[in-house]
Structures are given as structure tokens and as C-alpha cells.
XYZ file of C-alpha atoms in Angstrom:
440
model
C 0.000 0.000 0.000
C 2.816 2.369 0.881
C 4.583 1.788 -2.441
C 1.324 2.571 -4.258
C 1.084 5.939 -2.515
C 4.676 6.713 -3.404
C 4.170 5.761 -7.045
C 1.107 7.996 -7.193
C 3.107 10.894 -5.784
C 5.909 10.356 -8.301
C 3.358 10.441 -11.139
C 1.874 13.605 -9.647
C 5.316 15.196 -9.502
C 5.994 14.304 -13.141
C 2.659 15.785 -14.205
C 3.376 18.935 -12.237
C 6.872 19.294 -13.732
C 5.467 18.746 -17.207
C 2.886 21.453 -16.674
C 5.550 23.848 -15.450
C 7.878 22.997 -18.354
C 5.118 23.611 -20.874
C 5.161 27.269 -19.881
C 3.045 28.100 -16.914
C 3.172 31.919 -16.815
C 4.029 32.734 -13.247
C 1.168 30.825 -11.654
C 2.285 28.257 -9.070
C 1.045 24.690 -9.236
C -1.552 23.695 -6.670
C -0.047 21.608 -3.876
C -2.267 18.716 -2.620
C -3.339 18.903 1.010
C -1.060 17.137 3.502
C -2.022 13.609 4.708
C -2.661 12.964 8.421
C 0.439 13.215 10.601
C 0.013 11.148 13.814
C 1.962 12.296 16.856
C 4.893 10.433 18.381
C 2.773 9.769 21.481
C 0.080 8.072 19.393
C 2.625 5.860 17.647
C 4.390 4.990 20.910
C 1.078 4.160 22.604
C 0.162 1.862 19.721
C 3.524 0.118 19.930
C 3.153 -0.393 23.692
C -0.304 -1.901 23.229
C 0.979 -4.196 20.474
C 3.926 -5.248 22.647
C 1.670 -6.017 25.606
C -0.694 -8.052 23.442
C 2.240 -9.828 21.800
C 3.500 -10.893 25.221
C 0.092 -12.247 26.155
C -0.208 -14.037 22.824
C 3.275 -15.514 23.263
C 2.426 -16.804 26.728
C -0.777 -18.408 25.461
C 1.092 -19.888 22.510
C 3.601 -21.473 24.896
C 0.836 -22.835 27.090
C -0.940 -24.170 24.031
C 2.260 -25.819 22.801
C 2.711 -27.467 26.205
C -0.927 -28.595 26.233
C -0.631 -30.057 22.761
C 2.629 -31.751 23.743
C 0.821 -33.376 26.654
C -1.970 -34.271 24.257
C 0.519 -36.045 21.984
C 1.902 -37.925 24.985
C -1.591 -38.918 26.103
C -2.366 -40.047 22.571
C 0.626 -42.399 22.749
C -0.612 -43.701 26.105
C -4.080 -44.263 24.661
C -2.619 -46.228 21.781
C -0.621 -48.388 24.216
C -3.733 -48.994 26.344
C -5.703 -49.847 23.210
C -3.142 -52.506 22.331
C -3.232 -53.823 25.912
C -7.017 -54.103 25.688
C -6.774 -55.875 22.343
C -4.290 -58.361 23.835
C -6.563 -58.945 26.832
C -9.519 -59.650 24.530
C -7.474 -62.148 22.544
C -6.283 -63.828 25.755
C -9.873 -64.058 26.978
C -10.986 -65.648 23.716
C -8.213 -68.213 24.053
C -9.084 -68.922 27.698
C -12.757 -69.347 26.845
C -11.819 -71.711 24.039
C -9.639 -73.734 26.435
C -12.469 -73.717 28.970
C -14.848 -75.044 26.350
C -12.419 -77.813 25.436
C -11.958 -78.676 29.124
C -15.752 -78.759 29.555
C -16.070 -81.129 26.597
C -13.314 -83.324 28.047
C -15.052 -83.221 31.422
C -18.340 -84.312 29.871
C -16.558 -87.190 28.131
C -14.811 -88.167 31.380
C -18.105 -88.028 33.238
C -19.653 -90.351 30.664
C -16.731 -92.755 31.058
C -17.076 -92.538 34.838
C -20.766 -93.403 34.567
C -19.837 -96.345 32.363
C -17.249 -97.473 34.904
C -19.856 -97.211 37.664
C -22.172 -99.388 35.547
C -19.419 -101.941 35.174
C -18.876 -101.946 38.916
C -22.565 -102.617 39.517
C -22.533 -105.398 36.904
C -19.493 -107.043 38.472
C -21.022 -106.716 41.916
C -24.175 -108.375 40.643
C -22.206 -111.294 39.235
C -20.359 -111.713 42.528
C -23.597 -111.607 44.515
C -25.133 -114.170 42.176
C -22.174 -116.530 42.603
C -22.254 -116.194 46.369
C -25.997 -116.859 46.489
C -25.676 -119.853 44.229
C -22.897 -121.315 46.318
C -24.954 -120.792 49.435
C -27.995 -122.535 47.970
C -25.828 -125.483 46.976
C -24.599 -125.724 50.538
C -21.002 -125.263 49.602
C -18.511 -122.584 50.185
C -15.594 -121.942 47.992
C -12.689 -124.010 49.262
C -14.769 -125.749 52.051
C -14.874 -129.540 52.621
C -18.651 -129.608 51.973
C -17.954 -129.005 48.296
C -16.425 -132.486 48.112
C -19.038 -134.415 50.167
C -21.034 -136.881 48.046
C -18.332 -137.599 45.518
C -18.785 -141.204 44.448
C -15.234 -141.909 43.514
C -11.811 -140.230 43.408
C -12.318 -139.229 39.757
C -15.482 -137.253 40.565
C -13.684 -135.602 43.478
C -10.897 -134.472 41.127
C -13.448 -133.088 38.669
C -15.168 -131.130 41.465
C -11.820 -129.764 42.578
C -11.003 -128.614 39.024
C -14.421 -126.978 38.673
C -14.065 -125.180 41.977
C -10.586 -123.943 40.969
C -11.997 -122.546 37.711
C -14.858 -120.844 39.500
C -12.466 -119.399 42.052
C -10.218 -118.017 39.324
C -13.210 -116.500 37.528
C -14.502 -114.783 40.599
C -11.053 -113.496 41.466
C -10.938 -111.984 37.952
C -14.287 -110.357 38.721
C -12.845 -108.858 41.863
C -9.777 -107.611 39.964
C -11.996 -106.025 37.300
C -14.078 -104.465 40.005
C -11.035 -102.869 41.648
C -9.619 -101.620 38.338
C -12.955 -100.075 37.377
C -13.193 -98.383 40.768
C -9.652 -96.970 40.542
C -10.229 -95.801 36.931
C -13.420 -94.010 37.949
C -11.641 -92.244 40.828
C -8.790 -91.189 38.513
C -11.124 -89.882 35.814
C -13.155 -87.922 38.337
C -9.970 -86.380 39.772
C -8.554 -85.431 36.344
C -11.898 -83.976 35.282
C -12.149 -81.793 38.382
C -8.533 -80.612 37.985
C -8.936 -79.760 34.294
C -12.164 -77.861 34.910
C -10.675 -75.986 37.866
C -7.612 -74.955 35.849
C -9.648 -73.867 32.820
C -12.080 -71.908 34.970
C -9.209 -70.172 36.788
C -7.630 -69.157 33.485
C -10.957 -67.895 32.153
C -11.607 -65.812 35.276
C -8.060 -64.375 35.186
C -8.397 -63.520 31.506
C -11.788 -61.897 32.074
C -10.402 -59.813 34.937
C -7.413 -58.796 32.780
C -9.760 -57.789 29.969
C -11.915 -55.692 32.309
C -8.811 -54.046 33.792
C -7.331 -53.313 30.355
C -10.587 -51.874 29.011
C -10.990 -49.719 32.120
C -7.427 -48.440 31.666
C -8.185 -47.740 28.016
C -11.288 -45.724 28.915
C -9.337 -43.813 31.574
C -6.676 -42.938 29.014
C -9.313 -41.890 26.481
C -11.038 -39.669 29.062
C -7.718 -38.086 30.041
C -6.976 -37.398 26.397
C -10.451 -35.957 25.843
C -10.032 -33.632 28.852
C -6.627 -32.546 27.574
C -8.062 -31.990 24.099
C -10.832 -29.821 25.600
C -8.253 -27.816 27.538
C -6.135 -27.425 24.392
C -9.168 -26.241 22.440
C -9.928 -23.681 25.134
C -6.352 -22.419 25.026
C -6.537 -22.361 21.225
C -9.651 -20.185 21.375
C -8.030 -17.842 23.918
C -4.872 -17.603 21.860
C -6.806 -16.946 18.663
C -8.732 -14.177 20.401
C -5.556 -12.541 21.708
C -3.883 -13.057 18.330
C -6.759 -11.159 16.716
C -6.204 -8.326 19.186
C -2.484 -8.418 18.417
C -3.118 -8.293 14.680
C -5.460 -5.351 15.167
C -2.907 -3.539 17.371
C -0.130 -4.141 14.880
C -2.405 -2.993 12.098
C -3.080 0.241 13.979
C 0.632 0.805 14.511
C 1.368 0.015 10.887
C -1.374 2.411 9.847
C 0.018 5.201 12.010
C 3.542 4.558 10.770
C 2.303 4.511 7.173
C 0.567 7.839 7.744
C 3.766 9.284 9.184
C 5.760 7.968 6.200
C 3.189 9.375 3.772
C 3.342 12.735 5.484
C 7.150 12.821 5.349
C 7.111 11.803 1.714
C 4.512 14.499 1.013
C 6.845 17.054 2.518
C 9.750 15.809 0.394
C 7.641 15.820 -2.773
C 6.331 19.281 -1.943
C 9.885 20.617 -1.548
C 10.996 19.057 -4.842
C 7.955 20.389 -6.655
C 8.553 23.909 -5.356
C 12.211 23.758 -6.352
C 11.323 22.455 -9.819
C 8.736 25.171 -10.276
C 11.237 27.837 -9.235
C 13.904 26.533 -11.602
C 11.416 26.306 -14.468
C 10.206 29.848 -13.894
C 13.794 31.170 -13.799
C 15.066 29.439 -16.932
C 11.986 29.411 -19.169
C 13.467 26.448 -21.053
C 13.002 25.432 -24.638
C 9.910 24.175 -26.257
C 10.874 20.565 -25.971
C 11.301 18.439 -22.884
C 12.137 14.869 -22.437
C 9.401 12.685 -21.214
C 10.400 10.320 -18.491
C 9.594 6.665 -18.762
C 8.361 4.852 -15.728
C 10.521 2.100 -14.339
C 9.031 -1.228 -15.230
C 7.740 -3.093 -12.296
C 9.976 -5.957 -11.357
C 8.440 -9.315 -11.053
C 9.704 -11.756 -8.547
C 8.135 -15.100 -7.983
C 8.770 -17.903 -5.589
C 8.690 -21.517 -6.661
C 5.369 -22.175 -8.350
C 5.384 -25.773 -7.155
C 5.876 -24.776 -3.519
C 3.097 -22.202 -3.656
C 0.803 -24.691 -5.390
C 1.425 -27.194 -2.571
C 0.898 -24.574 0.151
C -2.227 -23.223 -1.551
C -3.740 -26.683 -1.849
C -3.067 -27.466 1.827
C -4.543 -24.123 2.963
C -7.621 -24.712 0.804
C -8.641 -27.439 3.272
C -8.634 -25.292 6.430
C -11.565 -26.301 8.623
C -11.906 -29.756 7.047
C -12.569 -32.420 9.746
C -9.823 -34.768 10.880
C -10.609 -38.351 9.822
C -8.106 -41.089 10.636
C -7.052 -42.799 7.387
C -8.767 -40.101 5.299
C -7.450 -38.185 2.297
C -5.849 -38.971 -1.053
C -4.497 -37.092 -4.071
C -8.029 -36.085 -5.116
C -9.143 -34.657 -1.792
C -10.789 -35.674 1.493
C -12.141 -39.206 1.882
C -14.045 -41.200 4.496
C -11.965 -42.257 7.519
C -11.438 -45.846 8.635
C -11.868 -47.709 11.920
C -8.963 -48.080 14.343
C -10.738 -49.981 17.107
C -10.076 -47.207 19.632
C -9.747 -43.434 19.805
C -10.608 -42.658 16.175
C -13.717 -44.833 16.471
C -14.755 -43.030 19.664
C -14.769 -39.776 17.655
C -16.634 -41.400 14.749
C -13.772 -40.838 12.276
C -14.997 -43.778 10.187
C -18.177 -41.801 9.448
C -16.424 -38.500 8.615
C -15.076 -37.128 5.346
C -11.704 -35.477 5.901
C -7.946 -35.916 6.268
C -5.454 -37.350 8.683
C -1.978 -35.774 8.873
C -0.338 -37.837 6.115
C -3.488 -37.745 3.956
C -3.322 -33.928 3.913
C 0.303 -34.101 2.724
C -0.694 -36.499 -0.078
C -3.348 -34.060 -1.299
C -1.105 -30.978 -0.981
C 1.940 -32.379 -2.803
C -0.156 -33.867 -5.595
C -0.507 -30.245 -6.774
C 3.184 -30.433 -7.731
C 2.897 -33.919 -9.225
C 4.549 -35.561 -6.185
C 3.135 -38.907 -5.045
C 3.440 -39.757 -1.339
C 2.567 -42.868 0.666
C -0.220 -42.684 3.220
C 2.190 -43.187 6.128
C 4.123 -40.397 7.828
C 7.092 -42.706 8.446
C 7.566 -43.218 4.701
C 6.893 -39.544 3.981
C 9.848 -38.714 6.261
C 12.012 -40.639 3.772
C 10.576 -39.020 0.634
C 13.008 -36.110 0.251
C 16.179 -34.401 1.432
C 16.608 -33.914 5.151
C 17.685 -30.421 6.187
C 18.358 -29.005 9.692
C 15.429 -27.204 11.291
C 17.520 -24.032 11.246
C 17.367 -24.183 7.418
C 13.713 -25.143 7.014
C 11.741 -23.099 4.519
C 8.228 -22.759 3.159
C 6.974 -26.013 1.659
C 9.122 -28.352 3.796
C 7.505 -31.156 5.804
C 7.995 -31.277 9.594
C 7.783 -34.498 11.607
C 7.312 -35.581 15.227
C 8.398 -38.869 16.749
C 8.010 -40.819 19.977
C 10.924 -43.074 20.820
C 12.176 -42.923 17.238
C 8.805 -43.783 15.659
C 7.342 -41.041 13.404
C 3.698 -40.374 14.298
C 2.810 -36.925 12.881
C 3.591 -34.651 9.899
C 2.771 -31.024 9.039
C 3.618 -28.538 6.248
C 5.837 -25.557 7.133
C 4.492 -22.186 5.925
C 7.316 -19.902 7.061
C 7.420 -17.297 9.848
C 7.083 -20.018 12.498
C 3.717 -21.251 11.158
C 2.549 -24.608 9.832
C -0.639 -26.223 8.508
C -1.683 -29.631 9.818
C -4.484 -32.125 10.404
C -3.819 -32.550 14.161
C -5.860 -35.362 15.768
C -9.318 -36.953 16.072
C -11.974 -34.406 17.009
C -10.097 -31.485 15.427
C -9.956 -29.830 12.009
C -7.263 -28.814 9.529
C -5.676 -25.629 10.887
C -2.755 -23.199 10.783
C -0.799 -22.981 14.025
C 2.636 -22.149 15.406
C 5.331 -24.793 15.008
C 5.469 -27.092 18.067
C 9.055 -27.899 18.924
C 8.292 -30.456 21.638
C 8.883 -33.907 20.168
C 9.812 -32.532 16.731
C 12.541 -34.290 14.756
C 15.799 -32.297 14.342
C 15.277 -32.111 10.589
C 12.723 -31.049 7.981
C 12.157 -32.960 4.748
C 12.410 -31.001 1.489
C 10.679 -32.588 -1.500
C 10.581 -29.551 -3.833
């Protein structure tokens, strides 16, 4: 704006000199009225107000940076708790499967135990029958009465052989009975042990799942509270920043008025001197017409500005985890945790790396939808040498987890986190990698 005023005054001076050179007969050229000339006190007061507001804005910016740093840390904790909960669910599924298998084995063992009990009853019945039969016949196994009535030694030998066979048979019955009883006791014991172990594992897994899910919810709530606090600080900082911009604008306006006034004085002096010289010399009929200096044209990299412009065109677009491609915002995807709690899978928008894909496609650059790979997509330069159009990255324990586009003057554009929108903000140096990545 200031250069426009100066150019206008130069043109006015040329017109005035031309009029004088063409032979104005003693009449002085009309001098335009002076522009406003603010006092030093007004300018100093404006500077003091701007400085005070700048200090307040700086303090809020620092607090916001700290809040967002804590938010990033809480996000990492949430992700860890989410993985813990996922592991606990898997462990519970395995324990329930083992419990089901143990229950099936227990049912089979119980059936075998019932069969063994049936065998015991059958063997007991056979033994009772033999005893009753022997009693009715008046003989007892191994007693002398079993041999009474034998008519000859041959018949006595036959009775002895028969009694030996019967004795052996009944002893086998007793052995079978004992084996069946022992087998039933063993099966019952193994069944109870297997069921007890499976039930203990299932209860432990269920408790671990409940604990992990409770920890996950606690982490999510802590992150949500931090996000709310960060949003409040963001609103406060934006409000103070608006006041700062207005204060700086007032100071700039006053300084521009002072500069215009000083330039008016200089132009007025030159015009008066030119008029005096023209009147004294009454020069020849011809004069040389001055040619205006062509305006210089300087342009920054078209590719860089195309990338920046495309990123800034998405300000206010919702954050959607997994969203964004070279054609624009897309629907987010499920993550089984925080992003789902914010409904990212139902939103159309960008995540941090998706916004970079869309921005750099304006320059014909193709990027992967993963910030870790994007950090390897160009030349790494120290942060002290970063410039407009470079990508900035943040890591946690060496693992890249966020990316933003540097705009210059300490500003960047990013898609921050679930529940937020694409925004321009000050560069956060907490957790930032010591390098920027230059693709263009």
C-alpha cells in the first residue's frame, strides 16, 4: 500500500513538472493537502499496546504448545492402552476356548465314569449271584462240603477242578471291580482338575480384559479432557492473536501515515524547487518525457506455492483417521479405539499424512499414506534451514507419528488429531525431529 502511494506521488510530480515545463506563466502549481500526521505519542502508545498483546499471545502460545505436547503424549498412552485391551480380549478368547475344550473333556470323562460305575454294579451283581448260588448249593468256595457226596476219586478231582476254575473267575471279577473303581476315581480327579484350571484361566483372563478396558477408557477420558483444555487455550490464543493483529495494524497504519506525510513534505519541496527553476530558466519548447521504471516481477517456486495453496484450501476440514488422497478428502477408517470413539470412520476429511498427499499432488509428487515413509521421501535439512513447503515431523521413541507442512514465519498447517480440524498454528518444537524434509 505504501509503495502505491509513493508511485502515485511520483506520477503527480511528473505531471506537475510537465505542466511547469510547458510554460506556466508565473502561476504556481496547486499543492495537494497534507495527509494525516500522527503524533509520536500516538505511535508509541500503539507500539506499547501491540507489545503487551504480543506478550500475552506468546504466553498463550507457549501454554498451548505445552498442552498439545501433553496431548501427543496422552495419545501415545491411549494407543498403548488400546493394544493392551486388544491383547486382553485375545487372551480371553483363548481362555474361553480352552475352557470349552476342558468342559467337553469333562463331559466325556463323566460319561466314562458313569460307564465305569455301571461296570462296577454289573461285576457286583455277578459276585452276589455266585455267592448266592454257592450258598444254595450248601457249599462254600474251598470248604470240605464241596467235596461231600463224591462217588469216587475221579469225581472228586473233577469237582476240585471246577471249583478252581470258579475261584479263578470270581477273582478276575474282583480284579476287574477294583480296576474299574480306581479308573473311575482317577477320571473324576482329572476332570475336576482340568475344569478348575480352565475356569481359573478364564476368570483371570476376564479380569485382565476388564482391567485393560478400564485403563483404556481412563486414558481416552484423560486425552479428551486434555483436548478440551487445548481447544480452550486455542480459542483464547486466537482471540488474543486477533487483538495483536489489530494492534499491529493500527501501529502500521500510524507509521504509514507518518511515512506518507514525510514523503509528502519531500515531494512538496521538490515540486517547489522544480517550479522555481522552471520559472527562472523558461526552457526550450521541448522536454524529455520520463519513462516509468518497469515493475519488477519476482516469484517464488510455483510448485511450492501450489502445494501450500492446496493445503490451505482445506482449512476447517474435519480430521478423519485414514482419510485423504491425491483427489481430496475421503471417508476415515476404523482403528478400534480413539478414532472410532470420535466417529472418524463416518467423517469425510484428512489425517496428517493424507493432507500431505493431497497438498503435494498439486506439484505432481506422489506420497505414501504413512508419515514414516513420507519422512524418507526427500532431502533432510536441519530445522535451522527449514523453509516454506518443507515437511515437519514428530516422533516418539524414534517412531514417526505426525507430519505437518511448514508455511514460514514459524507457522505450519496440519491435520492434528481426532476431534479437530485442519488448521494453521505455530510450530510445536516439543517432540519434533531435528530435521525437515524437502521434496521440492
